[in-house]
CSV table of C-alpha atoms in Angstrom, one decimal:
chain,number,residue,atom,x,y,z
A,1,MET,CA,-3.6,11.7,3.0
A,2,SER,CA,-0.2,12.9,2.1
A,3,PHE,CA,2.7,10.1,1.2
A,4,ARG,CA,4.7,11.6,4.7
A,5,LEU,CA,1.5,10.9,6.5
A,6,PHE,CA,1.2,7.4,4.9
A,7,ILE,CA,4.5,6.1,5.8
A,8,TYR,CA,4.6,7.7,9.6
A,9,TYR,CA,0.5,5.7,9.7
A,10,CYS,CA,2.2,2.6,8.1
A,11,ALA,CA,5.0,2.3,11.3
A,12,LEU,CA,2.5,3.5,13.9
A,13,ALA,CA,-0.6,1.5,12.5
A,14,SER,CA,1.6,-1.7,12.2
A,15,GLY,CA,3.2,-1.5,15.6
A,16,TRP,CA,-0.6,-1.4,17.2
A,17,ALA,CA,-1.5,-4.4,14.8
A,18,ALA,CA,1.6,-6.3,16.2
A,19,PHE,CA,0.5,-5.5,19.7
A,20,VAL,CA,-2.7,-6.7,19.4
A,21,ALA,CA,-1.6,-9.8,17.4
A,22,TRP,CA,0.4,-10.6,20.7
A,23,ALA,CA,-2.7,-10.1,22.9
A,24,ILE,CA,-4.3,-12.4,20.7
A,25,VAL,CA,-1.6,-14.9,20.7
A,26,GLN,CA,-1.7,-14.3,25.2
A,27,VAL,CA,-5.8,-14.7,25.4
A,28,THR,CA,-5.8,-17.8,23.0
A,29,GLY,CA,-2.8,-19.8,24.2
A,30,ILE,CA,-1.0,-19.9,21.5
A,31,GLY,CA,2.0,-17.7,23.6
A,32,ARG,CA,1.6,-21.0,26.2
A,33,ILE,CA,2.2,-23.8,23.3
A,34,SER,CA,5.2,-26.1,24.3
A,35,THR,CA,4.8,-29.2,23.0
A,36,SER,CA,5.2,-28.1,19.2
A,37,LEU,CA,7.5,-25.2,18.2
A,38,THR,CA,6.6,-25.7,15.0
A,39,LEU,CA,2.9,-25.0,15.3
A,40,LYS,CA,3.4,-22.2,17.7
A,41,ALA,CA,5.7,-20.3,15.3
A,42,THR,CA,3.3,-20.8,12.7
A,43,LEU,CA,0.2,-19.8,14.7
A,44,ILE,CA,2.4,-16.6,15.8
A,45,GLY,CA,3.2,-16.1,12.5
A,46,GLY,CA,-0.4,-16.3,10.8
A,47,VAL,CA,-2.1,-13.9,13.4
A,48,LEU,CA,1.0,-10.9,13.2
A,49,GLY,CA,0.7,-11.4,9.4
A,50,MET,CA,-3.1,-11.2,9.4
A,51,MET,CA,-3.1,-7.8,11.6
A,52,VAL,CA,0.0,-6.5,10.1
A,53,ALA,CA,-1.3,-6.5,6.6
A,54,ALA,CA,-4.6,-5.6,7.6
A,55,ALA,CA,-3.3,-2.9,9.1
A,56,ILE,CA,-0.8,-1.4,6.1
A,57,GLY,CA,-3.7,-2.4,3.5
A,58,TRP,CA,-6.4,-0.5,5.3
A,59,LEU,CA,-4.2,2.8,4.9
A,60,ASP,CA,-3.2,1.8,1.0
A,61,ALA,CA,-6.8,1.8,0.3
A,62,LEU,CA,-7.6,5.1,2.5
A,63,LEU,CA,-4.9,6.3,-0.3
A,64,ASN,CA,-5.7,4.8,-3.3
A,65,ALA,CA,-9.3,3.6,-3.1
A,66,VAL,CA,-12.8,4.8,-2.4
A,67,GLY,CA,-16.0,3.4,-0.8
A,68,PHE,CA,-16.8,-0.4,-0.7
A,69,GLN,CA,-13.6,-0.8,-2.4
A,70,ARG,CA,-11.7,-0.4,0.7
A,71,PHE,CA,-13.0,-3.0,2.7
A,72,VAL,CA,-12.6,-5.6,0.0
A,73,ARG,CA,-8.8,-4.3,-0.1
A,74,LEU,CA,-8.7,-4.8,3.7
A,75,SER,CA,-10.4,-8.5,3.7
A,76,LEU,CA,-7.9,-9.4,0.8
A,77,CYS,CA,-4.8,-8.1,2.3
A,78,ALA,CA,-6.3,-9.5,5.8
A,79,GLY,CA,-6.4,-13.0,4.1
A,80,LEU,CA,-3.1,-13.1,2.8
A,81,GLY,CA,-1.3,-11.8,5.5
A,82,LEU,CA,-3.0,-14.6,7.7
A,83,LEU,CA,-1.4,-17.3,5.2
A,84,GLY,CA,1.5,-15.2,4.1
A,85,GLY,CA,2.5,-15.0,8.1
A,86,ALA,CA,1.2,-19.0,8.6
A,87,PHE,CA,3.9,-19.9,6.0
A,88,GLY,CA,6.6,-17.7,6.9
A,89,GLY,CA,6.5,-19.1,10.3
A,90,LEU,CA,6.5,-22.8,9.4
A,91,ILE,CA,9.2,-22.2,7.2
A,92,GLY,CA,11.5,-20.3,9.4
A,93,GLN,CA,10.9,-22.8,12.4
A,94,LEU,CA,11.5,-25.8,10.0
A,95,LEU,CA,14.9,-24.3,8.6
A,96,ASN,CA,16.1,-23.4,12.4
A,97,THR,CA,15.3,-27.0,13.4
A,98,TYR,CA,16.4,-28.8,11.1
A,99,LEU,CA,19.3,-26.7,9.5
A,100,GLY,CA,20.4,-24.8,12.3
A,101,LEU,CA,19.6,-21.6,10.1
A,102,PRO,CA,18.6,-18.4,11.9
A,103,ILE,CA,15.0,-18.3,13.3
A,104,PHE,CA,15.1,-14.4,11.5
A,105,ILE,CA,14.7,-16.2,8.2
A,106,GLY,CA,11.3,-17.1,8.6
A,107,TRP,CA,10.3,-13.3,9.9
A,108,ILE,CA,12.3,-12.0,6.7
A,109,LEU,CA,9.7,-14.2,4.5
A,110,VAL,CA,6.6,-12.9,6.7
A,111,GLY,CA,7.6,-9.4,5.6
A,112,VAL,CA,7.8,-10.2,2.0
A,113,LEU,CA,4.6,-11.7,2.0
A,114,ILE,CA,2.7,-9.1,4.2
A,115,GLY,CA,4.3,-6.7,1.5
A,116,ALA,CA,3.2,-8.7,-1.4
A,117,SER,CA,-0.4,-8.7,-0.2
A,118,ILE,CA,-0.4,-4.6,-0.6
A,119,GLY,CA,-0.4,-5.4,-4.4
A,120,ALA,CA,-2.9,-8.4,-4.8
A,121,PHE,CA,-6.2,-6.4,-5.2
A,122,ASP,CA,-4.6,-4.2,-8.1
A,123,LEU,CA,-3.3,-7.7,-9.8
A,124,ILE,CA,-6.4,-9.0,-9.6
A,125,ARG,CA,-8.3,-6.1,-10.8
A,126,ALA,CA,-6.0,-5.6,-13.6
A,127,PHE,CA,-6.5,-9.1,-15.1
A,128,GLN,CA,-10.2,-8.8,-14.8
A,129,SER,CA,-10.7,-5.5,-16.3
A,130,GLY,CA,-7.8,-6.3,-19.1
A,131,ASP,CA,-5.9,-3.6,-18.4
A,132,GLY,CA,-1.9,-3.5,-18.5
A,133,ILE,CA,-0.9,-5.4,-15.6
A,134,ARG,CA,2.5,-3.4,-15.6
A,135,PRO,CA,1.4,-0.9,-12.4
A,136,ALA,CA,0.1,-3.3,-10.3
A,137,ILE,CA,3.2,-5.9,-10.5
A,138,LYS,CA,5.3,-2.8,-9.8
A,139,LYS,CA,3.5,-2.2,-6.8
A,140,THR,CA,3.4,-5.5,-5.7
A,141,LEU,CA,7.1,-5.8,-6.2
A,142,ASN,CA,7.6,-2.8,-3.9
A,143,GLY,CA,5.5,-4.0,-1.4
A,144,VAL,CA,8.2,-7.0,-1.7
A,145,TYR,CA,11.2,-4.9,-1.0
A,146,GLY,CA,9.7,-3.3,1.8
A,147,GLY,CA,8.4,-6.5,3.2
A,148,PHE,CA,12.0,-8.4,2.8
A,149,LEU,CA,14.1,-4.9,4.3
A,150,GLY,CA,11.6,-4.8,7.5
A,151,GLY,CA,11.3,-8.4,7.9
A,152,PHE,CA,15.4,-8.1,8.1
A,153,VAL,CA,15.7,-5.4,10.2
A,154,GLY,CA,12.5,-6.1,12.9
A,155,GLY,CA,13.0,-9.9,12.6
A,156,LEU,CA,16.9,-10.1,14.1
A,157,PRO,CA,16.3,-8.1,16.8
A,158,PHE,CA,13.1,-10.3,17.7
A,159,GLY,CA,15.2,-13.9,17.1
A,160,LEU,CA,17.9,-12.2,19.8
A,161,LEU,CA,15.0,-11.8,22.2
A,162,MET,CA,13.1,-14.8,21.5
A,163,GLY,CA,16.6,-16.5,22.2
A,164,GLN,CA,16.3,-15.5,25.8
A,165,GLU,CA,15.1,-17.6,28.1
A,166,THR,CA,14.0,-14.7,31.0
A,167,SER,CA,11.0,-12.6,30.6
A,168,LEU,CA,9.8,-14.7,27.6
A,169,ASN,CA,6.4,-13.3,27.4
A,170,SER,CA,7.6,-9.4,27.4
A,171,ASN,CA,10.3,-10.6,24.8
A,172,LEU,CA,7.3,-11.8,22.9
A,173,THR,CA,5.7,-8.5,23.2
A,174,ILE,CA,8.5,-6.6,22.5
A,175,GLY,CA,9.6,-8.3,19.5
A,176,LEU,CA,6.2,-8.5,17.5
A,177,VAL,CA,6.0,-4.9,18.1
A,178,ILE,CA,9.2,-4.2,16.9
A,179,LEU,CA,8.9,-6.5,13.8
A,180,GLY,CA,5.3,-4.9,12.9
A,181,VAL,CA,6.3,-1.6,13.0
A,182,CYS,CA,9.9,-2.4,10.9
A,183,ILE,CA,7.6,-4.3,8.1
A,184,GLY,CA,4.9,-1.4,8.1
A,185,LEU,CA,7.7,1.4,8.2
A,186,LEU,CA,9.6,0.2,5.1
A,187,VAL,CA,6.6,-1.1,3.3
A,188,GLY,CA,5.5,2.5,3.1
A,189,LEU,CA,8.6,3.8,2.7
A,190,ALA,CA,9.1,1.6,-0.6
A,191,GLN,CA,5.6,2.5,-1.7
A,192,VAL,CA,6.2,5.9,-1.5
A,193,PHE,CA,10.1,6.6,-2.7
A,194,LEU,CA,9.5,3.7,-5.6
A,195,LYS,CA,7.0,5.1,-7.1
A,196,ASP,CA,6.5,6.2,-10.9
A,197,ALA,CA,3.9,8.8,-11.0
A,198,TRP,CA,1.5,10.5,-9.0
A,199,ILE,CA,-1.0,13.3,-8.2
A,200,LYS,CA,-1.7,15.8,-5.6
A,201,VAL,CA,-4.6,17.9,-4.8
A,202,GLU,CA,-3.7,21.5,-4.5
A,203,GLU,CA,-6.9,23.0,-4.1
A,204,GLY,CA,-10.3,21.8,-4.0
A,205,PHE,CA,-11.7,18.7,-1.3
A,206,ARG,CA,-9.6,18.0,0.7
A,207,PRO,CA,-6.4,19.5,-0.5
A,208,GLY,CA,-2.8,17.8,0.2
A,209,ARG,CA,-4.2,14.2,-0.6
A,210,GLU,CA,-1.7,12.7,-2.6
A,211,LEU,CA,-2.8,9.5,-5.4
A,212,LEU,CA,-0.3,6.9,-6.7
A,213,LEU,CA,-0.9,6.3,-10.3
A,214,THR,CA,-1.2,2.4,-10.0
A,215,LYS,CA,-3.5,1.8,-12.8
A,216,ASP,CA,-3.8,2.4,-16.7
A,217,GLU,CA,-6.8,4.0,-15.9
A,218,VAL,CA,-7.6,6.8,-13.3
A,219,THR,CA,-10.7,8.2,-13.1
A,220,ILE,CA,-11.5,11.5,-11.7
A,221,GLY,CA,-15.0,12.9,-10.6
A,222,ARG,CA,-17.5,13.5,-8.1
A,223,ALA,CA,-19.0,9.8,-8.0
A,224,GLU,CA,-18.2,7.4,-4.9
A,225,GLY,CA,-16.6,5.1,-7.7
A,226,CYS,CA,-13.9,7.3,-8.9
A,227,ASP,CA,-10.2,7.0,-8.2
A,228,LEU,CA,-10.1,10.3,-7.0
A,229,GLY,CA,-13.1,11.7,-5.7
A,230,LEU,CA,-13.5,15.2,-5.8
A,231,PHE,CA,-16.9,16.0,-3.8
A,232,LYS,CA,-18.6,19.1,-2.9
A,233,ASP,CA,-18.0,20.9,-6.1
A,234,ASN,CA,-21.4,20.9,-8.4
A,235,THR,CA,-19.0,22.3,-11.2
A,236,ILE,CA,-17.6,19.0,-11.4
A,237,GLU,CA,-19.0,15.7,-13.2
A,238,LYS,CA,-19.7,12.2,-11.7
A,239,LEU,CA,-17.1,11.3,-13.9
A,240,HIS,CA,-15.0,14.1,-15.3
A,241,ALA,CA,-11.9,13.3,-16.3
A,242,ARG,CA,-9.3,10.0,-16.5
A,243,ILE,CA,-5.7,9.9,-16.7
A,244,LEU,CA,-4.5,7.1,-18.9
A,245,ARG,CA,-1.3,5.4,-19.1
A,246,LYS,CA,-0.1,4.3,-22.6
A,247,ASN,CA,3.5,3.5,-23.9
A,248,ASN,CA,4.6,4.5,-20.6
A,249,ARG,CA,3.6,7.8,-20.8
A,250,TYR,CA,0.6,9.9,-18.8
A,251,MET,CA,-2.0,11.3,-20.7
A,252,LEU,CA,-5.4,13.3,-19.5
A,253,GLU,CA,-8.8,12.7,-21.1
A,254,HIS,CA,-11.8,15.3,-20.7
A,255,ALA,CA,-14.4,11.9,-19.9
A,256,SER,CA,-17.7,14.0,-19.8
A,257,GLU,CA,-20.1,15.7,-22.1
A,258,ASN,CA,-20.3,18.9,-19.6
A,259,GLY,CA,-18.0,20.8,-17.9
A,260,ALA,CA,-14.2,21.5,-18.6
A,261,THR,CA,-10.8,20.1,-18.0
A,262,PHE,CA,-7.7,22.2,-18.0
A,263,VAL,CA,-4.1,21.6,-18.2
A,264,ASN,CA,-1.6,24.6,-17.6
A,265,ASP,CA,-5.2,26.6,-18.3
A,266,ASP,CA,-5.3,25.2,-21.8
A,267,LEU,CA,-8.4,23.5,-22.5
A,268,VAL,CA,-8.5,19.6,-22.9
A,269,GLY,CA,-10.3,19.1,-26.2
A,270,ASP,CA,-11.5,15.9,-27.7
A,271,ARG,CA,-8.2,14.3,-27.4
A,272,PRO,CA,-6.1,13.3,-24.6
A,273,VAL,CA,-3.1,15.6,-23.5
A,274,LEU,CA,0.3,14.1,-22.8
A,275,LEU,CA,0.9,15.2,-18.8
A,276,HIS,CA,4.3,16.2,-18.4
A,277,SER,CA,5.7,16.4,-14.7
A,278,GLY,CA,5.0,19.6,-12.7
A,279,ASP,CA,1.6,20.2,-14.9
A,280,SER,CA,-1.3,21.7,-13.6
A,281,ILE,CA,-4.6,20.1,-13.9
A,282,ARG,CA,-8.1,22.2,-13.1
A,283,ILE,CA,-11.5,20.6,-13.0
A,284,GLY,CA,-14.2,22.6,-11.7
A,285,GLN,CA,-12.8,24.4,-8.4
A,286,ALA,CA,-10.3,22.1,-7.8
A,287,VAL,CA,-6.5,22.2,-8.9
A,288,LEU,CA,-4.3,19.0,-9.1
A,289,SER,CA,-0.5,18.8,-9.5
A,290,PHE,CA,0.7,15.7,-11.6
A,291,ARG,CA,4.2,14.5,-10.8
A,292,GLU,CA,6.7,11.7,-12.5
A,293,ARG,CA,9.8,10.1,-11.7
A,294,GLN,CA,12.4,10.6,-13.8
A,295,LYS,CA,13.0,8.3,-16.6
A,296,ARG,CA,16.3,6.8,-17.2
A,297,LYS,CA,17.6,7.2,-20.6
């Protein structure tokens, strides 16, 4: 999946996820709770957070994971989104009730916690594997930035709509969808525009795919467990190469006893090769391009 499509689908999927959240609220009777506004806001926030986080988490998994790992990411995002959304809805309603603060503050918090859930899997994996944690923290913070802006932009009209007494049911539908679209769009934008480094498949299996380099070790090969899977090419080994991040620089390492890996048509030998933005990587019949954000001096 290209980054452009990732952003588009984040907005689209989150909008539909918010609509499904509204449907769940209606079917379960949450929307008709009148005895406790705090309970109602908590439950609505939880359902919204679960659905939107699951939608964004699944798209992030399609971009950055393969196989069963995608479902683990999805489950983790949905669970954290549920907890984060419920917490944000609760705090927002309490602040509004007891301090008179605008209700959309709670939806900003919902957006922040949904955005943070996107990097949770990477943080856990970094702790377990002992890899450098900085890329995972960076990804999580990017999600937080996007979620904050999405919650602010979408939460403001949501609060205004819910403040109107007429057509409250339709206002809830419109408000949730707007909020979901804004959170998804801005979390997707933040992940893409604040990225540090990435690779793109120029030729080979599913050309046009782009992969964020959010780990200290990114594996490339024909195996399902590789971060970048290059299937249907028998000249590529199951684990063919690795992109390593050391001292804030990226290097390419040939990881198999067979086959060959090239950078700008130069054979990668026993030692890793330092990568520069714009370098072309050839593995079997596949051609990848490495890109890196210009570092501040």
